Amino acid sequence: MREISYTEALREALTEELRRDAGVFLMGEDIAAYGGAFGVTRGLAEQFGPQRVLNTPISEGSFVGAAVGAALSGMRPVVEIMFMDFIGLAADQLLNQAAKLRYVYGPQARCPLVLRTPTGGGRCYGPTHSQNLTAWFLHVPGLRIAAPATPADAKGLLKTAIRDDNPVLFVEHKMLYGRRGDVPEDADFTVPFGRARVARPGTDITIVAWSWMAVEAEAAAVELAGQGIEAEVIDLRTLAPLDIGTLVESARRTARVLIVEEVNRTGGVAAEVSAQLVEQVYEYLEAPVRRLAAPDVPIPASPPLEKAMLPNRHTIARAALEMVQGA
Amino acid sequence: MREISYTEALREALTEELRRDAGVFLMGEDIAAYGGAFGVTRGLAEQFGPQRVLNTPISEGSFVGAAVGAALSGMRPVVEIMFMDFIGLAADQLLNQAAKLRYVYGPQARCPLVLRTPTGGGRCYGPTHSQNLTAWFLHVPGLRIAAPATPADAKGLLKTAIRDDNPVLFVEHKMLYGRRGDVPEDADFTVPFGRARVARPGTDITIVAWSWMAVEAEAAAVELAGQGIEAEVIDLRTLAPLDIGTLVESARRTARVLIVEEVNRTGGVAAEVSAQLVEQVYEYLEAPVRRLAAPDVPIPASPPLEKAMLPNRHTIARAALEMVQGA
Amino acid sequence: MVDLPYSEIARYRLMLLIRRFEETVEELFSRGQIQGTTHPCTGQEATAVGVCAALGPGDAVTSTHRGHGHFLARGGDPNRMMAELYGKATGYSGGRGGSQLMADYALGFLGGNGITGGSIPVATGVALAIKMQGRAGVAACFLGDGASNQGTFHESLNMAGLWKLPVLYVCENNQYAMSMPVRASVPIADIADRAAGYGLPGVVVDGNDVEAVQAAAAAARARALAGEGATLIECKTYRLSGHSRGDQRRYRTRQEEAAARERDPINRWRDRLFERGLLDEAADQALRAGVEEAVRDAVRFAESSPYPDPATLGEGVFA
Amino acid sequence: MVDLPYSEIARYRLMLLIRRFEETVEELFSRGQIQGTTHPCTGQEATAVGVCAALGPGDAVTSTHRGHGHFLARGGDPNRMMAELYGKATGYSGGRGGSQLMADYALGFLGGNGITGGSIPVATGVALAIKMQGRAGVAACFLGDGASNQGTFHESLNMAGLWKLPVLYVCENNQYAMSMPVRASVPIADIADRAAGYGLPGVVVDGNDVEAVQAAAAAARARALAGEGATLIECKTYRLSGHSRGDQRRYRTRQEEAAARERDPINRWRDRLFERGLLDEAADQALRAGVEEAVRDAVRFAESSPYPDPATLGEGVFA
Ligand SMILES: Cc1ncc(C[n+]2csc(CCOP(=O)(O)OP(=O)(O)O)c2C)c(N)n1
Ligand SMILES: Cc1ncc(C[n+]2csc(CCOP(=O)(O)OP(=O)(O)O)c2C)c(N)n1
Ligand SMILES: [Mg+2]
Ligand SMILES: [Mg+2]
């Protein structure tokens, strides 16, 4: 193991899988010479050639559809949508093609497609370059969803995604790209889908988070520890399948759950997690499950507005403190 | 008042608003001579001419975008998407244009756009002609969402939608079109957004539903009454704004809430309603909030499979009974 | 099922089979035997058969909502197709897909599509895979005149043009998209002319002439196999039936339909076979009887098949 | 702001203003004064100014992610634009929109767009409204070469062709979509040729010649006002700057850029003004100084403006 960045971890996963399996190829806008808007694929076109690191025209609806066709034909496309804000353009192909083919056509249809996409705020990119629309796809049966928060998970989950025979939505985060962490060098290192990561064990409250908010939640737990509160932080890692078991087990112990996400509050992932937890651990809870999320507004570009919009370690710690003290 | 069908009620609302306001016009596929796939606009082209009942090419992404442009320019387009299953094609225009313009550009930008769309199963139309994707748009700040379950609400909410200065997603249901009910004739009859309809008062349990499921829930309440259980049935009517107040008040009285919807369980509207209720009435509840929804699979065409997939009066009654008896 | 390599008589028989299949399906729907909806391809048999006759076994076909003819022409089993329409367990999709969603990957038939224009990028991606894998093959992508107005048409043909992909974009211009006459949805005379915007050849062909369609498809296929890329073939034809069941056809006249019926592709092919001495009345009757019997068998098969077990509803969402 | 009716000198001044504005914005970004991102239109000043010079006050303009030049050319206030880039309350969108999302409806400037191709249908709908309302006006829709590959381009031009809508689709072919050279994303020589697929005229113009652009736009506008419908105008130009800040421009050579700089639209216009005796060194210096001062003022205005109050974050989502 050595420390590398989240970006490098992703690139390593891509490199290893491109090497391992001739069926794997990358497609997306500006992923070759430019290396993608966030540099994830930098150098790969030089290494693997422009056929396997394929720049596409600006045609999100159809290059995702083309990836579906390629996947059905024995390839393993890894598609990049430059910002998740643009995924509406490809939503139909994910919803009505990729996600449904297996269920309708049975085992003859195999759609091993990975759609990687950067998400999230924190960079003042404004209303159409900061969104995370993952919640939409939680509502689409037939899609797997991964959203790693650490470099190790970035590598391990991306490799699992590429090897999976189902369409996988792979949610990255702009604030995570530069973060460094220990990542196994083993080319067979993978992280399984459907297992949450206990980022920090604790006893007083369970803080559930995903993607960048998992990092902020961990920092909040450090703050809280300073005040004598031991928060357990659980990083969902994959949203579909969702590891409800780990959450249930933790909630039973702590009796308090705070779910944190960066996205607009209404209709987010946290709503689903909350509903499931209530269904399963209601009698163990000493307080209502609480959600901390962004308010229901488009995400503004202006630095102070964006900052006010997004949860962070301090607002998380404050919400957790209130829950623990309110009991 | 006289009894008319849900379809006639919609048509009456369109007719009255077309007459009242020269800025109102309809656009969509096959809405003129054909009258739309479900006949809602039948006869309107003859009455108002092909300019105001405008057939579009099959270009969902752009005719919704064109409606945005027209709305910004002083018109009040009422767009039809033939089946909500196709809304992915227009998702970007709703998400990144219609919903955001007001917030970003302020009062100079007015986007009075209504997007009507038939939804739902029950007709064996199969995986790509039976979906209801309303939950996606719950997660989009800046959109209003109405989903009437009765002819009167169909008329009253559609008129409110057309007169509203915001983009409105107007969710219809194939099983509702033929249903009849009393509808006021008054051309100024409207139904306000943000007020749920208590379809049936009750004391033992609150059943929350929307669209077609509100009808099934009412029928379930009749079944339950036969067994001595008085269920209160609340039809959400509008999902954005969501009338959480009426739900909270009811839940406090009944202490039990069952939320019913026809859509895939995970990431649905019910998750949001559940999460909000738990946040607000946790201490009043005698049982966990329960959701009854479709399983997480694409909706199959085969009659027995489709039937097994969708909640109905009997499965609703059974779930409610279990909750009341389980207490 | 198909009497390869699509002899003259085999093509005739397939066209008859498609016609009889569609007529029967319409009857069954109106008798309430089948639920859901269906889009008959009556009148368009020559495009389906002409294109499939030009394809090889390693090629792939994507279809549309109006896909029964494409599937039968590619060798689809009428029994399993009919069973699918009935929503039966023995149907191609075990009843899950219905009329628009049946496929047989072993036949290289990748299925219809409920989304107008939805299969165009998929076919393009199939061709991309074929090219990447260095295989000799093409993707044949059926699409309608209405579908040529979808963004996916533009985006896909552009990628095919850029990457010289082996695709045959077969636009069945049947004069209508549901109720929209093509002249009200496409502002130019020939959809084929759109190909120029992507550096592709565009060909107009009489879509009711099975040989002409086959020749155009064969030429386009040869071109694709030679590495020269895609072709857009516009087949001018006519949808003799309504758009789907329940269509009152208020948007066109009966006279127009009668005139179109004069150009019935099956009669035209039959006449040509008679002229060439390949068919006579007796043989024609025998073929028709055989087709009639095949479709009756399909209905029997469908009706006697079990429905899927509702307990299986949740199975197979994921691989 | 604009010295209407866009005299020769006014156009020159606007081009200088755009150039200086963009250069300053790039500096401010690299000094960390501005957050987020920006897409400079350096080198494309003639298209923005040429088109806007041909428009009337009742016309509407939709822009792109690379929209500062369009806005300035249409009369946008540099102060409020700069404040928007700074995320200040005095910015056009109160800081909410940033570089890509500023608008002034009173000027008929409907804003930029974060979605490549996203404004094409919107502009088309604006034109539909103009037509329905019987107003004399056009919508001018700026789009890039890359955007011409989006489905919305196809769908929108098709509707404009069908309904004879008064739109000017102005494709600024600046040779690149981010890192993609146009020859790698469009398989034909002239994007203008795509117009034929929609029954529209397509015109190629030297996008670095402000008069040529203006003439083409004026002709297209006259055509639209006469009820003859839309035109696609392809302006061949070159993006002298990187795609956005931080772009290393690894996808092209410095030689290519140097050659392009030889065709700088501002210098060309300046030379012509000199030739015509409309400009001399002193006047040029004065204009440059004035522009310099205007941009400095804009920076001062932006820097001295307050940030929006975070308490307003939740306001104004709905009308
Ligand atoms: C995205 C989408 N929009 C609309 C429809 C409804 N619809 C189904 S078929 C059809 C007409 C298609 O016309 P065309 O492409 O010419 O094919 P044809 O029906 O003539 O075979 C329409 C509007 C759909 N299924 N999908
Ligand atoms: C839907 C969408 N896809 C991708 C992007 C990212 N992006 C922004 S600008 C751009 C290039 C656009 O190229 P072009 O249309 O030629 O305009 P130019 O940048 O050259 O002005 C890309 C890929 C985006 N903003 N929206
Ligand atoms: Mg057609
Ligand atoms: Mg460009």
Coordinates of N, CA and C and ligand atoms in Angstrom, one line a residue, chain C residues 44 65-66 143-147 172-178 180 182 239, ligand 3:
Chain C
Q44 N -45.9 -2.9 -44.8 CA -44.5 -2.6 -44.8 C -43.7 -3.9 -44.8
H65 N -41.1 -0.1 -32.2 CA -42.4 -0.4 -31.6 C -43.2 -1.2 -32.6
R66 N -42.8 -1.1 -33.9 CA -43.6 -1.8 -35.0 C -42.7 -2.9 -35.5
L143 N -35.9 2.2 -38.2 CA -36.4 3.4 -37.6 C -37.5 4.0 -38.5
G144 N -38.4 4.8 -37.9 CA -39.5 5.4 -38.6 C -39.2 6.8 -39.1
D145 N -40.1 7.3 -40.0 CA -39.9 8.7 -40.4 C -40.0 9.6 -39.2
G146 N -40.9 9.3 -38.3 CA -41.1 10.1 -37.1 C -39.8 10.1 -36.2
A147 N -39.2 8.9 -36.1 CA -38.0 8.8 -35.3 C -36.8 9.6 -35.9
E172 N -37.9 3.5 -42.3 CA -39.2 3.1 -43.0 C -40.1 4.3 -43.0
N173 N -40.1 5.0 -44.1 CA -41.0 6.1 -44.2 C -42.4 5.6 -44.6
N174 N -43.2 5.4 -43.7 CA -44.6 4.9 -44.0 C -45.6 6.0 -44.0
Q175 N -45.1 7.2 -44.2 CA -45.9 8.4 -44.4 C -46.5 9.0 -43.1
Y176 N -46.4 8.3 -42.1 CA -47.1 8.8 -40.8 C -46.2 8.4 -39.6
A177 N -46.2 9.3 -38.7 CA -45.8 9.0 -37.3 C -47.1 9.2 -36.5
M178 N -47.6 8.1 -36.1 CA -48.9 8.1 -35.5 C -49.9 8.8 -36.4
M180 N -49.2 12.0 -37.5 CA -48.5 13.1 -38.1 C -48.1 12.7 -39.5
V182 N -45.8 12.8 -42.7 CA -44.4 13.1 -42.7 C -44.2 14.5 -43.2
R239 N -48.1 2.7 -44.2 CA -48.7 1.8 -43.1 C -50.2 1.7 -43.4
Ligands
MG3 MG -43.9 6.4 -39.7

